[in-house]
Amino acid sequence: LTGISREQRAFQYLLAHAIPGDPHHVLQTFDQWCYHCEHLSCVGPAKGRIVERLLLERAPLRVLELGTYCGYGTVLLAQGLLPGARLYTVEGDPQHAAVAEKVIRLAGFDEQTVELIVGPSEEVIPQLREKHGLTKADLVFMDHWKRCYLRDLQLLESHQLLAEGATILADNVLFPGAPHFLQYAKTCGKYHCKVHRASLEY
């Protein structure tokens, strides 16, 4: 009715309540909005702990996120990066990307740390090396359209964008589900698979 999207409303709440330059507080404020005001399909704090643990264990220098949405996952990933590490995040929806850009900068991350790329993942992935300077990703976080997971993983493979021993973290593979991706990951012989049990966001 207001003509303002749910994502923009969430950002207005962040502007009013979050501490600029404090990524942890930005995420907490996001969580407050999603618990008490309107649901957004962000990673959320429960699954966020899995992401944080993997970042600590793997200490990746080059991270690729597919599906920026509002920037929640981006801020979560960026706050766990080592000094000098870089995050590339890809969002196909320009309106979501516009919100995410503001959220990422509000949290205190500049373009040297987080590069937001707007465009369909199937078009962006083949350009990552030439256009954006991503030679190999140490960690890939997939949180975009589930039907694109398998296609995009195979695109990353065919363009040799995965570092040796790279970690692929994919959200919501059981529900709403990405069965073809899951079957491929388990049976192709290239990956060791682990399913992390979690509830839906918020």
Short mmCIF file of C-alpha atoms in Angstrom, two decimals:
data_model
loop_
_atom_site.label_atom_id
_atom_site.label_comp_id
_atom_site.label_asym_id
_atom_site.label_seq_id
_atom_site.Cartn_x
_atom_site.Cartn_y
_atom_site.Cartn_z
CA LEU A 1 0.00 0.00 0.00
CA THR A 2 2.85 2.39 0.77
CA GLY A 3 4.71 1.59 -2.44
CA ILE A 4 7.76 0.80 -0.31
CA SER A 5 9.01 -2.76 -0.55
CA ARG A 6 9.42 -5.01 2.48
CA GLU A 7 13.19 -4.93 1.94
CA GLN A 8 13.26 -1.12 1.89
CA ARG A 9 11.16 -1.02 5.07
CA ALA A 10 13.72 -3.28 6.74
CA PHE A 11 16.51 -0.93 5.64
CA GLN A 12 14.67 2.09 7.04
CA TYR A 13 14.45 0.24 10.36
CA LEU A 14 18.19 -0.46 10.18
CA LEU A 15 18.92 3.20 9.52
CA ALA A 16 16.89 4.19 12.58
CA HIS A 17 18.24 1.54 14.98
CA ALA A 18 21.55 -0.01 13.83
CA ILE A 19 24.96 1.34 14.78
CA PRO A 20 26.75 2.34 11.55
CA GLY A 21 30.04 0.54 11.03
CA ASP A 22 29.12 -2.24 13.49
CA PRO A 23 28.31 -5.35 11.40
CA HIS A 24 27.32 -7.45 14.41
CA HIS A 25 24.79 -4.82 15.51
CA VAL A 26 23.48 -4.47 11.95
CA LEU A 27 22.75 -8.23 11.91
CA GLN A 28 21.14 -8.10 15.36
CA THR A 29 18.90 -5.24 14.22
CA PHE A 30 17.97 -7.20 11.09
CA ASP A 31 17.04 -10.14 13.34
CA GLN A 32 14.85 -7.92 15.54
CA TRP A 33 12.98 -6.70 12.45
CA CYS A 34 12.49 -10.23 11.11
CA TYR A 35 11.35 -11.67 14.45
CA HIS A 36 8.99 -8.85 15.43
CA CYS A 37 7.95 -6.94 12.29
CA GLU A 38 8.12 -8.75 8.92
CA HIS A 39 9.69 -12.01 7.81
CA LEU A 40 12.57 -11.76 5.35
CA SER A 41 14.27 -14.86 3.96
CA CYS A 42 17.69 -13.95 5.34
CA VAL A 43 20.08 -16.58 6.68
CA GLY A 44 19.17 -15.70 10.27
CA PRO A 45 21.16 -16.19 13.47
CA ALA A 46 20.81 -20.00 13.84
CA LYS A 47 22.16 -20.89 10.40
CA GLY A 48 24.45 -17.87 10.67
CA ARG A 49 26.43 -19.71 13.34
CA ILE A 50 27.18 -22.50 10.84
CA VAL A 51 28.49 -19.90 8.39
CA GLU A 52 30.62 -18.25 11.09
CA ARG A 53 32.08 -21.58 12.17
CA LEU A 54 33.04 -22.51 8.60
CA LEU A 55 34.68 -19.12 8.06
CA LEU A 56 36.76 -19.66 11.21
CA GLU A 57 37.74 -23.19 10.19
CA ARG A 58 38.50 -22.46 6.53
CA ALA A 59 39.86 -18.87 6.72
CA PRO A 60 39.07 -18.25 3.01
CA LEU A 61 40.77 -15.38 1.19
CA ARG A 62 38.34 -15.31 -1.76
CA VAL A 63 34.64 -15.80 -1.06
CA LEU A 64 31.79 -15.89 -3.58
CA GLU A 65 28.17 -15.42 -2.51
CA LEU A 66 25.39 -16.21 -4.98
CA GLY A 67 22.19 -14.45 -3.88
CA THR A 68 22.88 -11.21 -2.01
CA TYR A 69 19.19 -10.43 -1.38
CA CYS A 70 19.19 -7.69 1.35
CA GLY A 71 22.85 -8.11 2.28
CA TYR A 72 22.35 -10.02 5.55
CA GLY A 73 24.45 -13.00 4.44
CA THR A 74 26.96 -10.63 2.88
CA VAL A 75 27.52 -8.78 6.15
CA LEU A 76 27.69 -12.12 7.99
CA LEU A 77 30.40 -13.37 5.60
CA ALA A 78 32.30 -10.08 5.44
CA GLN A 79 32.61 -9.73 9.23
CA GLY A 80 34.29 -13.14 9.36
CA LEU A 81 36.92 -12.43 6.71
CA LEU A 82 40.63 -12.22 7.43
CA PRO A 83 42.38 -8.88 6.70
CA GLY A 84 43.04 -8.66 2.97
CA ALA A 85 40.36 -11.22 2.08
CA ARG A 86 37.68 -10.30 -0.47
CA LEU A 87 34.01 -11.13 -0.92
CA TYR A 88 32.25 -11.10 -4.28
CA THR A 89 28.46 -11.18 -4.01
CA VAL A 90 26.07 -11.63 -6.94
CA GLU A 91 22.42 -10.49 -7.00
CA GLY A 92 20.10 -10.82 -9.97
CA ASP A 93 17.38 -8.43 -8.77
CA PRO A 94 18.44 -4.77 -9.14
CA GLN A 95 15.97 -3.58 -6.46
CA HIS A 96 17.29 -6.05 -3.91
CA ALA A 97 20.85 -5.14 -4.91
CA ALA A 98 20.13 -1.44 -4.30
CA VAL A 99 19.01 -2.23 -0.73
CA ALA A 100 21.92 -4.63 -0.18
CA GLU A 101 24.46 -2.05 -1.31
CA LYS A 102 23.24 0.38 1.37
CA VAL A 103 23.19 -2.34 4.04
CA ILE A 104 26.75 -3.46 3.21
CA ARG A 105 28.09 0.10 3.36
CA LEU A 106 26.09 0.86 6.54
CA ALA A 107 27.84 -2.13 8.14
CA GLY A 108 31.17 -0.51 7.29
CA PHE A 109 32.47 -2.57 4.36
CA ASP A 110 33.99 -0.78 1.37
CA GLU A 111 34.32 -1.97 -2.22
CA GLN A 112 37.82 -3.28 -1.56
CA THR A 113 36.36 -5.82 0.87
CA VAL A 114 32.94 -6.47 -0.67
CA GLU A 115 32.17 -6.19 -4.38
CA LEU A 116 28.48 -6.34 -5.24
CA ILE A 117 27.82 -7.57 -8.78
CA VAL A 118 24.33 -7.09 -10.22
CA GLY A 119 23.16 -9.57 -12.85
CA PRO A 120 21.94 -13.14 -13.39
CA SER A 121 24.39 -15.65 -11.91
CA GLU A 122 24.62 -17.63 -15.17
CA GLU A 123 25.88 -14.46 -16.92
CA VAL A 124 28.11 -13.23 -14.09
CA ILE A 125 29.97 -16.48 -13.30
CA PRO A 126 31.67 -16.77 -16.73
CA GLN A 127 32.88 -13.14 -16.35
CA LEU A 128 34.22 -13.40 -12.79
CA ARG A 129 37.84 -13.92 -13.77
CA GLU A 130 38.14 -11.47 -16.68
CA LYS A 131 35.85 -8.70 -15.46
CA HIS A 132 36.11 -8.92 -11.67
CA GLY A 133 39.49 -10.49 -11.02
CA LEU A 134 38.26 -13.56 -9.14
CA THR A 135 40.65 -16.32 -10.16
CA LYS A 136 39.65 -19.01 -7.64
CA ALA A 137 37.04 -19.04 -4.85
CA ASP A 138 38.00 -20.71 -1.56
CA LEU A 139 34.42 -20.65 -0.28
CA VAL A 140 31.13 -20.34 -2.16
CA PHE A 141 27.87 -19.57 -0.36
CA MET A 142 24.77 -20.39 -2.43
CA ASP A 143 21.58 -18.74 -1.26
CA HIS A 144 19.82 -17.78 -4.49
CA TRP A 145 17.22 -19.70 -6.54
CA LYS A 146 17.46 -23.37 -5.57
CA ARG A 147 16.86 -24.48 -9.15
CA CYS A 148 20.09 -22.68 -10.12
CA TYR A 149 22.36 -24.42 -7.59
CA LEU A 150 23.43 -27.34 -9.80
CA ARG A 151 23.76 -25.24 -12.95
CA ASP A 152 25.89 -22.65 -11.17
CA LEU A 153 28.10 -25.22 -9.43
CA GLN A 154 28.82 -26.82 -12.79
CA LEU A 155 29.49 -23.35 -14.28
CA LEU A 156 32.03 -22.69 -11.51
CA GLU A 157 33.64 -26.06 -12.27
CA SER A 158 33.77 -25.55 -16.04
CA HIS A 159 35.31 -22.09 -15.65
CA GLN A 160 37.81 -23.48 -13.11
CA LEU A 161 36.77 -20.97 -10.46
CA LEU A 162 36.99 -23.34 -7.50
CA ALA A 163 40.25 -23.48 -5.57
CA GLU A 164 41.57 -26.89 -4.57
CA GLY A 165 39.79 -27.92 -1.36
CA ALA A 166 37.14 -25.20 -1.81
CA THR A 167 34.06 -25.27 0.43
CA ILE A 168 30.58 -25.02 -1.11
CA LEU A 169 27.90 -24.04 1.40
CA ALA A 170 24.34 -24.24 0.05
CA ASP A 171 21.29 -23.07 2.00
CA ASN A 172 17.86 -24.74 2.01
CA VAL A 173 18.84 -27.85 0.01
CA LEU A 174 16.23 -29.99 1.82
CA PHE A 175 13.41 -27.43 2.00
CA PRO A 176 12.30 -25.88 -0.29
CA GLY A 177 14.98 -28.17 -1.70
CA ALA A 178 17.59 -28.57 -4.42
CA PRO A 179 17.44 -32.36 -5.03
CA HIS A 180 19.43 -32.43 -8.30
CA PHE A 181 22.21 -30.35 -6.75
CA LEU A 182 22.29 -32.60 -3.70
CA GLN A 183 22.36 -35.80 -5.78
CA TYR A 184 25.18 -34.45 -7.95
CA ALA A 185 27.25 -33.31 -4.96
CA LYS A 186 26.85 -36.72 -3.30
CA THR A 187 27.49 -38.91 -6.36
CA CYS A 188 29.88 -37.06 -8.71
CA GLY A 189 32.93 -38.04 -6.65
CA LYS A 190 34.36 -34.52 -6.36
CA TYR A 191 32.97 -33.56 -2.98
CA HIS A 192 32.70 -34.71 0.62
CA CYS A 193 29.15 -33.90 1.70
CA LYS A 194 27.72 -32.92 5.05
CA VAL A 195 24.13 -31.88 5.72
CA HIS A 196 23.72 -29.35 8.53
CA ARG A 197 20.33 -29.72 10.22
CA ALA A 198 18.64 -26.39 10.80
CA SER A 199 15.21 -24.81 11.10
CA LEU A 200 13.73 -22.29 8.69
CA GLU A 201 14.72 -18.66 9.23
CA TYR A 202 13.07 -16.94 12.21
#
